[in-house]
């Protein structure tokens, strides 16, 4: 039976990056899966009406359905995005008769406690649906930079120029690109990614599709990428194999 994985995301690029990476982890962890992926999992980007499952869209559509979320989380006030995530989970469960997992994909931006809020919402959910959290620090582009390796002399020159200007290699320390509100700022991850790839989508995609997962994890320890890959490994792989991973490998929140 095909597993239905519903994704809540900010933009189409976030959906593509998160699902591509998850597929790579699934294929790496389950040796018989690579040629059977499409029959074993379905990535769902839209609700049954065809509306995209974006954070903004869900907030609007949930109100139309009369979905209201409020209250504390284990007796504590909600951190940033806690109520938004609780609403998203409730919306998905209302719209779909069967869901195996919900992925909450988010940029941290300048809200340092955003992941904590998502974890509060996950912990408060009493269903048996697996909830996967992916928070990019500070933006999705930081994840992509973790996989950038120069392929020619021109790209080597671009990376050297950026490294000299920034004072560090942005592909090894992408979490230090913290200017998330100004795409033209020196430390904007969006600006740096465009500078290195000339804004070419296909070139950017090779960063997360061709770079070894071990490299992505090593470079992504501080920007949320390693955590996301671990969440996929711990929470989605068992849905494919039918075997739970050891609980000590799980990170925070409800199993």
Tab-separated table of C-alpha atoms in Angstrom:
chain	number	residue	atom	x	y	z
A	1	UNK	CA	0.000	0.000	0.000
A	2	UNK	CA	1.281	3.455	-0.906
A	3	UNK	CA	2.124	5.702	2.054
A	4	UNK	CA	0.572	9.159	1.856
A	5	UNK	CA	2.990	11.865	2.990
A	6	UNK	CA	1.371	15.316	3.164
A	7	UNK	CA	3.722	18.310	3.063
A	8	UNK	CA	3.089	21.753	4.558
A	9	UNK	CA	5.530	24.228	3.012
A	10	UNK	CA	6.194	27.864	2.179
A	11	UNK	CA	6.888	27.769	-1.572
A	12	UNK	CA	7.170	25.214	-4.361
A	13	UNK	CA	10.960	25.234	-4.131
A	14	UNK	CA	10.738	24.200	-0.481
A	15	UNK	CA	8.419	21.328	-1.376
A	16	UNK	CA	10.773	20.130	-4.124
A	17	UNK	CA	13.875	20.314	-1.961
A	18	UNK	CA	12.324	18.625	1.065
A	19	UNK	CA	10.772	15.756	-0.892
A	20	UNK	CA	13.834	15.144	-3.074
A	21	UNK	CA	16.018	14.927	0.025
A	22	UNK	CA	13.551	12.640	1.769
A	23	UNK	CA	13.474	10.324	-1.246
A	24	UNK	CA	17.255	10.119	-1.156
A	25	UNK	CA	17.207	9.132	2.508
A	26	UNK	CA	14.479	6.544	1.962
A	27	UNK	CA	16.353	4.994	-0.965
A	28	UNK	CA	19.624	4.962	0.984
A	29	UNK	CA	18.063	3.313	4.031
A	30	UNK	CA	15.902	0.707	2.255
A	31	UNK	CA	18.010	-1.257	-0.214
A	32	UNK	CA	15.085	-2.577	-2.274
A	33	UNK	CA	13.245	0.742	-2.538
A	34	UNK	CA	14.944	2.811	-5.232
A	35	UNK	CA	13.085	1.356	-8.213
A	36	UNK	CA	9.818	1.110	-6.258
A	37	UNK	CA	9.644	4.577	-4.726
A	38	UNK	CA	6.576	5.726	-6.619
A	39	UNK	CA	4.603	2.697	-5.479
A	40	UNK	CA	5.627	3.037	-1.844
A	41	UNK	CA	5.087	6.722	-1.134
A	42	UNK	CA	3.016	9.615	-2.426
A	43	UNK	CA	4.054	13.217	-1.782
A	44	UNK	CA	0.958	15.374	-1.399
A	45	UNK	CA	1.353	19.146	-2.027
A	46	UNK	CA	-2.344	20.048	-2.315
A	47	UNK	CA	-5.574	19.461	-0.436
A	48	UNK	CA	-8.472	17.603	-2.134
A	49	UNK	CA	-9.760	20.880	-3.638
A	50	UNK	CA	-6.434	21.518	-5.369
A	51	UNK	CA	-5.334	24.280	-2.981
A	52	UNK	CA	-1.619	24.236	-2.234
A	53	UNK	CA	-0.770	23.277	1.332
A	54	UNK	CA	1.232	26.394	2.102
A	55	UNK	CA	1.384	27.883	5.576
A	56	UNK	CA	-0.447	31.018	4.430
A	57	UNK	CA	-3.029	29.103	2.468
A	58	UNK	CA	-3.851	26.762	5.315
A	59	UNK	CA	-4.394	29.682	7.695
A	60	UNK	CA	-7.055	31.050	5.345
A	61	UNK	CA	-8.722	27.765	4.432
A	62	UNK	CA	-8.812	26.573	8.042
A	63	UNK	CA	-10.838	29.640	8.992
A	64	UNK	CA	-13.290	28.865	6.188
A	65	UNK	CA	-13.767	25.380	7.628
A	66	UNK	CA	-14.221	26.730	11.131
A	67	UNK	CA	-11.004	25.169	12.418
A	68	UNK	CA	-9.920	27.097	15.482
A	69	UNK	CA	-6.863	26.316	17.563
A	70	UNK	CA	-5.971	27.814	20.892
A	71	UNK	CA	-4.732	26.902	24.316
A	72	UNK	CA	-1.496	25.966	25.976
A	73	UNK	CA	0.996	23.254	25.195
A	74	UNK	CA	1.567	21.014	28.176
A	75	UNK	CA	0.636	23.967	30.347
A	76	UNK	CA	2.967	26.387	28.595
A	77	UNK	CA	2.311	29.207	26.100
A	78	UNK	CA	3.003	28.398	22.490
A	79	UNK	CA	6.327	29.374	20.979
A	80	UNK	CA	6.452	30.928	17.485
A	81	UNK	CA	4.561	28.762	14.965
A	82	UNK	CA	3.140	26.414	17.605
A	83	UNK	CA	-0.452	27.446	16.902
A	84	UNK	CA	0.167	27.641	13.146
A	85	UNK	CA	1.510	24.089	13.171
A	86	UNK	CA	-1.355	22.865	15.351
A	87	UNK	CA	-3.767	24.446	12.826
A	88	UNK	CA	-1.943	22.840	9.896
A	89	UNK	CA	-2.087	19.393	11.488
A	90	UNK	CA	-5.793	19.818	12.246
A	91	UNK	CA	-6.457	21.019	8.693
A	92	UNK	CA	-4.667	18.071	7.102
A	93	UNK	CA	-6.471	15.593	9.307
A	94	UNK	CA	-9.800	17.224	8.432
A	95	UNK	CA	-9.155	17.224	4.678
A	96	UNK	CA	-7.737	13.729	4.241
A	97	UNK	CA	-9.380	10.485	5.299
A	98	UNK	CA	-6.026	8.736	5.512
A	99	UNK	CA	-2.586	10.225	6.125
A	100	UNK	CA	0.562	8.368	7.123
A	101	UNK	CA	2.802	11.357	7.777
A	102	UNK	CA	2.745	15.144	7.808
A	103	UNK	CA	5.906	17.089	6.999
A	104	UNK	CA	6.168	20.596	8.440
A	105	UNK	CA	8.771	22.400	6.313
A	106	UNK	CA	9.700	25.893	7.454
A	107	UNK	CA	12.402	28.568	7.240
A	108	UNK	CA	13.518	29.753	10.638
A	109	UNK	CA	14.030	33.299	9.341
A	110	UNK	CA	14.663	35.511	12.394
A	111	UNK	CA	12.446	33.521	14.796
A	112	UNK	CA	14.933	31.475	16.783
A	113	UNK	CA	12.262	29.558	18.706
A	114	UNK	CA	10.304	28.492	15.619
A	115	UNK	CA	11.468	24.864	15.752
A	116	UNK	CA	10.462	24.716	19.391
A	117	UNK	CA	6.984	25.835	18.411
A	118	UNK	CA	6.699	23.114	15.780
A	119	UNK	CA	7.838	20.545	18.321
A	120	UNK	CA	5.191	21.754	20.765
A	121	UNK	CA	2.514	21.193	18.135
A	122	UNK	CA	3.870	17.746	17.319
A	123	UNK	CA	3.957	16.718	20.952
A	124	UNK	CA	0.365	17.861	21.446
A	125	UNK	CA	-0.976	15.741	18.577
A	126	UNK	CA	-2.633	12.573	19.849
A	127	UNK	CA	-3.057	10.793	16.519
A	128	UNK	CA	-0.866	8.023	15.162
A	129	UNK	CA	0.220	10.156	12.214
A	130	UNK	CA	3.991	10.598	12.011
A	131	UNK	CA	5.002	14.252	12.011
A	132	UNK	CA	8.330	15.264	10.486
A	133	UNK	CA	9.866	18.677	11.151
A	134	UNK	CA	12.277	20.399	8.793
A	135	UNK	CA	13.497	23.861	9.766
A	136	UNK	CA	16.112	25.554	7.583
A	137	UNK	CA	18.469	27.924	9.414
A	138	UNK	CA	17.980	30.561	8.328
A	139	UNK	CA	16.434	29.785	4.941
A	140	UNK	CA	16.115	26.896	2.491
A	141	UNK	CA	19.011	28.326	0.480
A	142	UNK	CA	21.313	27.540	3.412
A	143	UNK	CA	20.555	23.859	2.894
A	144	UNK	CA	21.356	24.106	-0.809
A	145	UNK	CA	24.665	25.800	-0.134
A	146	UNK	CA	25.636	22.817	2.033
A	147	UNK	CA	25.747	20.773	-1.160
A	148	UNK	CA	27.550	23.214	-3.431
A	149	UNK	CA	30.926	22.035	-4.732
A	150	UNK	CA	32.515	23.925	-7.650
A	151	UNK	CA	32.293	22.019	-10.926
A	152	UNK	CA	34.540	24.224	-13.074
A	153	UNK	CA	37.037	27.077	-12.939
A	154	UNK	CA	34.307	29.710	-13.094
A	155	UNK	CA	32.504	28.269	-10.070
A	156	UNK	CA	35.806	27.972	-8.178
A	157	UNK	CA	36.392	31.662	-8.842
A	158	UNK	CA	32.896	32.583	-7.669
A	159	UNK	CA	33.268	30.618	-4.451
A	160	UNK	CA	36.696	32.096	-3.763
A	161	UNK	CA	35.347	35.609	-4.326
A	162	UNK	CA	32.397	35.045	-1.990
A	163	UNK	CA	34.592	33.425	0.662
A	164	UNK	CA	37.016	36.336	0.612
A	165	UNK	CA	34.242	38.916	0.846
A	166	UNK	CA	32.378	37.118	3.606
A	167	UNK	CA	35.467	36.036	5.521
A	168	UNK	CA	34.387	32.367	5.513
A	169	UNK	CA	33.361	29.625	3.107
A	170	UNK	CA	29.545	29.917	2.860
A	171	UNK	CA	29.200	26.263	1.855
A	172	UNK	CA	30.949	25.036	4.986
A	173	UNK	CA	29.317	27.559	7.335
A	174	UNK	CA	25.963	28.413	5.700
A	175	UNK	CA	24.326	28.991	9.083
A	176	UNK	CA	26.318	32.232	9.325
A	177	UNK	CA	24.364	33.692	6.395
A	178	UNK	CA	21.836	35.328	8.673
A	179	UNK	CA	20.449	38.223	6.586
A	180	UNK	CA	17.098	36.578	5.923
A	181	UNK	CA	15.039	39.732	5.360
A	182	UNK	CA	17.205	41.451	2.755
A	183	UNK	CA	17.943	39.363	-0.335
A	184	UNK	CA	20.590	41.843	-1.462
A	185	UNK	CA	22.477	41.876	1.852
A	186	UNK	CA	26.044	40.646	2.088
A	187	UNK	CA	25.045	37.724	4.318
A	188	UNK	CA	21.859	36.799	2.497
A	189	UNK	CA	21.779	33.054	1.707
A	190	UNK	CA	19.610	33.798	-1.316
A	191	UNK	CA	22.137	36.296	-2.680
A	192	UNK	CA	25.061	33.933	-2.131
A	193	UNK	CA	23.293	30.988	-3.778
A	194	UNK	CA	22.449	33.074	-6.840
A	195	UNK	CA	26.031	34.333	-7.001
A	196	UNK	CA	27.454	30.803	-6.937
A	197	UNK	CA	24.970	29.160	-9.305
A	198	UNK	CA	24.084	32.122	-11.535
A	199	UNK	CA	20.493	31.548	-10.451
A	200	UNK	CA	20.294	28.292	-12.433
A	201	UNK	CA	17.636	25.994	-10.901
A	202	UNK	CA	19.104	22.820	-12.408
A	203	UNK	CA	22.536	23.671	-11.030
A	204	UNK	CA	21.030	24.321	-7.629
A	205	UNK	CA	19.201	21.002	-7.702
A	206	UNK	CA	22.441	19.115	-8.189
A	207	UNK	CA	23.543	20.502	-4.824
A	208	UNK	CA	20.964	18.445	-2.950
A	209	UNK	CA	20.633	15.583	-5.417
A	210	UNK	CA	24.237	14.784	-6.351
A	211	UNK	CA	26.192	15.632	-3.196
A	212	UNK	CA	26.648	12.643	-0.887
A	213	UNK	CA	24.220	12.514	2.026
A	214	UNK	CA	27.150	12.180	4.407
A	215	UNK	CA	28.541	15.484	3.128
A	216	UNK	CA	25.163	17.197	3.426
A	217	UNK	CA	24.852	15.975	7.005
A	218	UNK	CA	28.380	17.043	7.929
A	219	UNK	CA	27.918	20.532	6.515
A	220	UNK	CA	24.326	20.756	7.712
A	221	UNK	CA	24.920	20.186	11.408
A	222	UNK	CA	24.184	23.797	12.331
A	223	UNK	CA	21.643	24.814	9.673
A	224	UNK	CA	18.923	22.262	10.349
A	225	UNK	CA	19.653	20.000	7.384
A	226	UNK	CA	21.199	17.165	9.413
A	227	UNK	CA	18.240	17.293	11.807
A	228	UNK	CA	15.769	17.052	8.921
A	229	UNK	CA	17.532	14.096	7.310
A	230	UNK	CA	17.532	12.405	10.707
A	231	UNK	CA	13.812	13.028	11.115
A	232	UNK	CA	13.137	11.393	7.764
A	233	UNK	CA	15.326	8.452	8.716
A	234	UNK	CA	13.666	7.994	12.103
A	235	UNK	CA	10.034	8.696	11.242
A	236	UNK	CA	9.428	7.870	7.578
A	237	UNK	CA	11.711	4.904	6.961
A	238	UNK	CA	9.766	2.733	9.465
A	239	UNK	CA	6.574	3.414	7.512
A	240	UNK	CA	8.226	1.842	4.468
A	241	UNK	CA	9.938	-1.061	6.214
A	242	UNK	CA	7.332	-1.745	8.888
A	243	UNK	CA	10.058	-1.778	11.534
A	244	UNK	CA	10.453	0.972	14.136
A	245	UNK	CA	13.885	2.455	14.717
A	246	UNK	CA	15.283	2.482	18.289
A	247	UNK	CA	13.567	5.157	20.364
A	248	UNK	CA	16.891	6.622	21.507
A	249	UNK	CA	17.519	7.786	17.950
A	250	UNK	CA	14.369	9.913	17.967
A	251	UNK	CA	14.593	13.661	18.500
A	252	UNK	CA	12.063	15.415	20.737
A	253	UNK	CA	8.294	15.409	20.425
A	254	UNK	CA	5.860	12.576	20.011
A	255	UNK	CA	6.979	9.387	18.285
